[in-house]
Short mmCIF file of C-alpha atoms in Angstrom, two decimals:
data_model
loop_
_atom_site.label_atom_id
_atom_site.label_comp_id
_atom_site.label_asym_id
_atom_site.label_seq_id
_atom_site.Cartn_x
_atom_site.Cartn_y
_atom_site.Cartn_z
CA UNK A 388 98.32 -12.67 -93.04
CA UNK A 389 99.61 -16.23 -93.65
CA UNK A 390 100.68 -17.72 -96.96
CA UNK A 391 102.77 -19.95 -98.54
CA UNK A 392 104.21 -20.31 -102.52
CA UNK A 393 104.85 -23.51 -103.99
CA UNK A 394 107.71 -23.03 -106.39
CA UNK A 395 107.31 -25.51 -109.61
CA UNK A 396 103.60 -26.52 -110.90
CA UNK A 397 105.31 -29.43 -112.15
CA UNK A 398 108.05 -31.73 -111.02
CA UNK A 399 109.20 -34.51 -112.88
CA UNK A 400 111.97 -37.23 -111.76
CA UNK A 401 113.48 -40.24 -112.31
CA UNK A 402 112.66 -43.22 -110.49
CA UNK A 403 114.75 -43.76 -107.47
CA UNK A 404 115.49 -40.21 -107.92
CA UNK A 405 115.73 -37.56 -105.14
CA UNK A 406 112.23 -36.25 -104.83
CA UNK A 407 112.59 -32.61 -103.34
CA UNK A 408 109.33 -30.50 -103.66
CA UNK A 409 109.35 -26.84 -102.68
CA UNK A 410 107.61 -24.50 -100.39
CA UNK A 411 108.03 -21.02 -98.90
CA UNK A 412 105.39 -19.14 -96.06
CA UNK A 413 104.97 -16.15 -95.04
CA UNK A 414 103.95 -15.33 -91.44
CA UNK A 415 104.21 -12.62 -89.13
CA UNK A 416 103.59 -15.27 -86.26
CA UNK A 417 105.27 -18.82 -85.72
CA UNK A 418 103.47 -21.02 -88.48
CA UNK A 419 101.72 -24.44 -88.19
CA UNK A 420 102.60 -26.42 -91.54
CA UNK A 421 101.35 -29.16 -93.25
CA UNK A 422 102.19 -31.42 -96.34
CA UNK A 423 98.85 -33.05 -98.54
CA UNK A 424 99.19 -35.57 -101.27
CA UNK A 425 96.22 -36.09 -103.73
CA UNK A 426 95.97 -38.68 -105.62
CA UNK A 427 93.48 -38.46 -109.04
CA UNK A 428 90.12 -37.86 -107.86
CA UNK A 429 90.93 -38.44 -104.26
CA UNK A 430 90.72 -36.05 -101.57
CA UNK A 431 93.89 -34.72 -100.02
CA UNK A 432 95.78 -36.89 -97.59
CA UNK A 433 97.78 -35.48 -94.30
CA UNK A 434 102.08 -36.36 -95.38
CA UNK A 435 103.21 -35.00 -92.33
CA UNK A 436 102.74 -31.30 -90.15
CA UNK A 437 105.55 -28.95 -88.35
CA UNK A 438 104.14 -27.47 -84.96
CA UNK A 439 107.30 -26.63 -83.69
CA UNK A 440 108.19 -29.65 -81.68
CA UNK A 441 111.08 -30.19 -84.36
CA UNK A 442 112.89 -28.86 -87.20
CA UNK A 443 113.06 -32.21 -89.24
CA UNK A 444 109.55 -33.58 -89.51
CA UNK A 445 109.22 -37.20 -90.73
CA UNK A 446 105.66 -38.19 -92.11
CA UNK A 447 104.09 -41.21 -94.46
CA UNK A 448 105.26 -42.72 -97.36
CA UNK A 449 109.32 -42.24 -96.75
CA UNK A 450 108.64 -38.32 -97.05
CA UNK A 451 110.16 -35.38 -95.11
CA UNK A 452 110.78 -31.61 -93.87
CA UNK A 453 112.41 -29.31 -92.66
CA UNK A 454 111.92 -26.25 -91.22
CA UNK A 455 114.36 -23.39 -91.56
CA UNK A 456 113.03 -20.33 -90.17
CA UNK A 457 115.88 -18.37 -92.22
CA UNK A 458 114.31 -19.36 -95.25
CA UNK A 459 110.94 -19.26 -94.68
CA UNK A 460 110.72 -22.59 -95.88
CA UNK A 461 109.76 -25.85 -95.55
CA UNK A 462 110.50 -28.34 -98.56
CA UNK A 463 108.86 -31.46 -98.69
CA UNK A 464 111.81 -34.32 -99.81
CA UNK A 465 112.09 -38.16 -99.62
CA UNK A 466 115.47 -39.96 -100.74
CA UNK A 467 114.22 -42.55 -103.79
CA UNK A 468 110.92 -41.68 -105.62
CA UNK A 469 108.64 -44.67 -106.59
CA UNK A 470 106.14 -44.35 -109.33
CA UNK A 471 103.67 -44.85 -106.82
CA UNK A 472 104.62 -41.28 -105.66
CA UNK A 473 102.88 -39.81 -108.60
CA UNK A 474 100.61 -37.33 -107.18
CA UNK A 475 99.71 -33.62 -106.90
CA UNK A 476 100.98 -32.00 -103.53
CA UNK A 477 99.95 -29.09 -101.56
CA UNK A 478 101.82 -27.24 -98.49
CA UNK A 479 99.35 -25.30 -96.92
CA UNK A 480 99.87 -22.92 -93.54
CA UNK A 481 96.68 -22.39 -90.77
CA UNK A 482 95.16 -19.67 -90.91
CA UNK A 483 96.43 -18.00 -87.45
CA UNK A 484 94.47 -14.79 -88.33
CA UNK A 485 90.96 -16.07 -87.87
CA UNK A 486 90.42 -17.33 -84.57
CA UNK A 487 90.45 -20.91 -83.33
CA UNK A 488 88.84 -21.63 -86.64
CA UNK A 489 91.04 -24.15 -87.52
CA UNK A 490 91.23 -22.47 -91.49
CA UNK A 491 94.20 -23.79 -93.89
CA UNK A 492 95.62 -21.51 -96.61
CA UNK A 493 96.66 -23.87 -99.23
CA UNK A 494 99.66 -23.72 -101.75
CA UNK A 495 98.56 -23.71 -105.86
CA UNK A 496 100.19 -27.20 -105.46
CA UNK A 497 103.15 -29.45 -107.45
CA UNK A 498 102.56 -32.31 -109.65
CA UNK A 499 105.05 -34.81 -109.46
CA UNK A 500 106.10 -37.15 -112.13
CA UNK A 501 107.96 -40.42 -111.91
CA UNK A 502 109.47 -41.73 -115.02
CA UNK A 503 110.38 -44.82 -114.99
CA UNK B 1317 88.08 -44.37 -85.50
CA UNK B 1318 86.80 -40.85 -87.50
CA UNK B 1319 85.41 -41.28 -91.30
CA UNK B 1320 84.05 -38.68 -93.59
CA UNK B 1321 81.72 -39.04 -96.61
CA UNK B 1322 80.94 -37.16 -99.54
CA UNK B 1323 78.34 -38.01 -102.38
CA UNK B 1324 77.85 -38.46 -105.31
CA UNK B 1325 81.59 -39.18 -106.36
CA UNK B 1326 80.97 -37.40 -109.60
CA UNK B 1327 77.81 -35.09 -110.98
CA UNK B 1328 76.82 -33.85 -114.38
CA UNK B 1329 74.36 -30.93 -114.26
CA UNK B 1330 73.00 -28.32 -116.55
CA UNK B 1331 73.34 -24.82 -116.28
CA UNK B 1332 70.70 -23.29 -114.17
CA UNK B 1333 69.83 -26.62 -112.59
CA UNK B 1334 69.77 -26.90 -108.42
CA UNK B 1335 72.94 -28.60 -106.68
CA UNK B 1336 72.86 -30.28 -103.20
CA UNK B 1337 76.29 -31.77 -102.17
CA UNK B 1338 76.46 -33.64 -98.79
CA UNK B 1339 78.58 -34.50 -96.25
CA UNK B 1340 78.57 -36.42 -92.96
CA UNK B 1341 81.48 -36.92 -90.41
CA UNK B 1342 81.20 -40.25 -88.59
CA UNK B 1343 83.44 -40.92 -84.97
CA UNK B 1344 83.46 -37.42 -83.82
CA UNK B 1345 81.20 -34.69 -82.23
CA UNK B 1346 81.39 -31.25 -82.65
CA UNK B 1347 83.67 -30.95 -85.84
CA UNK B 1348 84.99 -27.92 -87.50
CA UNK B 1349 83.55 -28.50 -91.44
CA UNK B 1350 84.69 -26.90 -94.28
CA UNK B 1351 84.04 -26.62 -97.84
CA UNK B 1352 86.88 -26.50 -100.43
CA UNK B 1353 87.04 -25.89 -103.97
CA UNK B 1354 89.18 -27.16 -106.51
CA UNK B 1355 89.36 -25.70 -109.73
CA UNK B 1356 91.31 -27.49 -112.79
CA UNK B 1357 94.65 -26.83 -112.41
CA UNK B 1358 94.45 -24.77 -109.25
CA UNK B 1359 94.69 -24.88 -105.73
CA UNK B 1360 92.08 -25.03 -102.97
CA UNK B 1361 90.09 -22.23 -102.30
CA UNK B 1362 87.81 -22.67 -98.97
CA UNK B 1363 84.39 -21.72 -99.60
CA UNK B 1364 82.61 -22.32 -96.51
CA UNK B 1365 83.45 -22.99 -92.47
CA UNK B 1366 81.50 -23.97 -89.58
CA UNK B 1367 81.95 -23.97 -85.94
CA UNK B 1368 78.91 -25.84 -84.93
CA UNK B 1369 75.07 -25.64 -86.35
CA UNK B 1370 74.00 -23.37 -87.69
CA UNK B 1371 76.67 -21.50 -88.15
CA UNK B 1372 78.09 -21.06 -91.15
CA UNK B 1373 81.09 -18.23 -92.79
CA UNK B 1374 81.21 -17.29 -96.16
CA UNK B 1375 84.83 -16.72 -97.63
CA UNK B 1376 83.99 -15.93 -101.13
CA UNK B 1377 80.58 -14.29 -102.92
CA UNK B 1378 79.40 -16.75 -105.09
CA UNK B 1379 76.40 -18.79 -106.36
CA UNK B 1380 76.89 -21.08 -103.43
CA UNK B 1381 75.44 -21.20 -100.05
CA UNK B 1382 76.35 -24.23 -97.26
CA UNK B 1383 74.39 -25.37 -94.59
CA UNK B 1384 74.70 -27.29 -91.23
CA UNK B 1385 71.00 -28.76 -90.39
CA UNK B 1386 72.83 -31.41 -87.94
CA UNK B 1387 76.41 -31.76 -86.08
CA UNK B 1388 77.95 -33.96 -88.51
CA UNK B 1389 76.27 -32.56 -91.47
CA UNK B 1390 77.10 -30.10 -93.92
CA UNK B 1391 75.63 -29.29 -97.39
CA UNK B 1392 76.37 -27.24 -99.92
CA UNK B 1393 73.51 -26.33 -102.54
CA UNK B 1394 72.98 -24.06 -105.28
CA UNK B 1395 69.57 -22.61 -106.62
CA UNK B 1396 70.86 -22.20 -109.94
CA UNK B 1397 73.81 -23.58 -111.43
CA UNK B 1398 76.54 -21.48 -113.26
CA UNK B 1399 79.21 -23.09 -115.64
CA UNK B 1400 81.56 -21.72 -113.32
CA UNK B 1401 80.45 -23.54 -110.75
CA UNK B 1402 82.45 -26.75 -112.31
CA UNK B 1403 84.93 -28.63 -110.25
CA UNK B 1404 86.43 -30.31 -107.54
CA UNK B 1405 84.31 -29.73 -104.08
CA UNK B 1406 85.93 -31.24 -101.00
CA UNK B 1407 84.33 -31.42 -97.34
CA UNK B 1408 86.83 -31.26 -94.58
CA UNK B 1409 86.89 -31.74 -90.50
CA UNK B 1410 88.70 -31.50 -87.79
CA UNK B 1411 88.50 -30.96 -84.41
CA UNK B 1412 87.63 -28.29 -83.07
CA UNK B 1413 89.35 -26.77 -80.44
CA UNK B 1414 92.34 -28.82 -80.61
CA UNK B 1415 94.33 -25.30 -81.85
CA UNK B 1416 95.44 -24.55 -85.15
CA UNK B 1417 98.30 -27.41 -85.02
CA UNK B 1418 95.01 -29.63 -86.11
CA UNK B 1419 95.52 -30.75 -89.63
CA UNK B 1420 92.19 -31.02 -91.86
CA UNK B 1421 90.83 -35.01 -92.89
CA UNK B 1422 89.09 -34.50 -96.67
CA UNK B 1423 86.75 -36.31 -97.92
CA UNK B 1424 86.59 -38.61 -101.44
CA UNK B 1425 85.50 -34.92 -103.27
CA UNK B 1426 82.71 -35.04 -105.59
CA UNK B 1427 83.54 -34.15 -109.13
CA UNK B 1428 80.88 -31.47 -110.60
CA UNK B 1429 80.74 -30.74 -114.54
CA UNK B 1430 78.10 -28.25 -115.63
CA UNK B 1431 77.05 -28.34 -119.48
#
C-alpha cells in the first residue's frame, strides 16, 4: 500500500528565506506524486505532480521537486519565500492499489509561516 | 474550462439535526467525485468515491452516507448529526480514466460546526 509522511507540522521562515518542505512515500510500485497548497478556508490547489517524465518537477507559484527514488522522497522547495506563501501544504501519493479509481492518499500536511 | 461548486461555504447545525452537502462539477462528463474530510489540525481523510451514478464506495463507517442522483452531482447527507461530524468537507473530481497520473480539482469546502 501507498503512503507518504510529511516531516514537520509546522514550518516557519524568514521572508526571502529558502522555503524547503518535506515529504517521504512509500510504494511498492513507481508512485504518481502531487504537491496541494490550501489556503484558510479554501480548498486545496494542484502546486505541481511527478509522473515520471522528470526528476525535477517545476509547478506554480516559483515552487519545486524533486524526485530521488533513493530517498523515497520528494521535497517540495522554492528559492525566496513571500508572505503570500503562507499556507498549509499536503503531498499526497495515488492510490495505485484500488483500480483506475483515481484515489489520493494524502500527507497530515505542513503549515508554513513567513515572518516578515 | 472545468469548475466545481460546493455549498453552503459554512454550516452551523445541532446535534441530531439532518445534513445535505452538495456538489456539482460544471465542463466535464463522467467525473470521478470524491468526498474528503478535514478534521482540525489533520489531514484529509476520503470518505466517499464514485465512478459514475449510482455508484458510490464507502472508505470509512460513519454517520455519513453520499449519493450520486446525476453525473455531475454528488451529495453527502446525514440523518442525524453527531458532534463528531464537525469539519472541513471537500468535493473533488477528476477525470476519469485519464490513469492515476490525474491530479484531483477541490472544491471551496464547506465548513460544518455541530453544537
Amino acid at each position: 500500500a501507498q503512503s507518504v509522511t510529511q516531516l514537520g507540522s509546522h514550518v516557519s521562515v524568514s521572508e526571502g528565506a529558502l522555503v524547503l518542505l518535506r515529504c517521504n512515500y512509500s510504494s511498492s510500485v513507481p508512485p504518481y506524486l502531487f504537491w496541494y497548497v490550501q489556503y484558510p478556508n479554501q480548498g486545496l490547489q494542484l502546486l505541481l505532480k511527478y509522473t515520471s517524465a522528470a526528476t525535477l518537477v517545476k509547478g506554480i507559484n516559483g515552487f519545486e521537486a524533486e524526485f530521488k527514488k533513493s530517498e523515497t522522497s520528494f521535497h517540495l522547495t522554492k528559492p525566496s519565500a513571500h508572505m503570500s506563501d503562507a499556507a498549509e501544504y499536503f503531498c499526497a501519493v495515488s492510490d495505485r492499489g484500488s483500480g483506475n479509481t483515481g484515489k489520493l492518499i494524502f500527507g497530515q500536511g505542513t503549515t508554513l509561516q513567513v515572518k516578515p | 474550462s472545468q469548475t466545481i461548486h460546493q455549498w453552503p461555504a459554512t454550516l452551523v447545525q445541532p446535534v441530531g439535526s439532518p445534513l445535505s452537502l452538495e456538489c456539482t462539477v460544471e465542463g466535464t462528463s463522467n467525473p470521478n467525485l470524491y468526498w474528503y474530510r478535514q478534521a482540525a489540525g489533520r489531514g484529509l481523510q476520503l470518505l466517499f468515491y464514485s465512478v459514475g451514478i449510482g455508484q458510490i464506495s464507502s472508505e470509512v463507517p460513519q454517520n455519513l452516507s453520499a449519493s450520486r442522483p446525476q453525473d455531475r452531482q454528488f451529495i453527502l447527507s446525514s440523518k442525524k448529526l453527531l458532534l463528531s461530524d464537525s469539519g472541513f468537507y471537500l468535493c473533488a473530481w477528476t477525470t476519469a480514466g485519464t490513469g492515476l497520473n490525474s491530479p484531483l480539482h477541490f472544491g471551496n469546502g464547506t465548513r460544518l460546526t455541530v453544537t
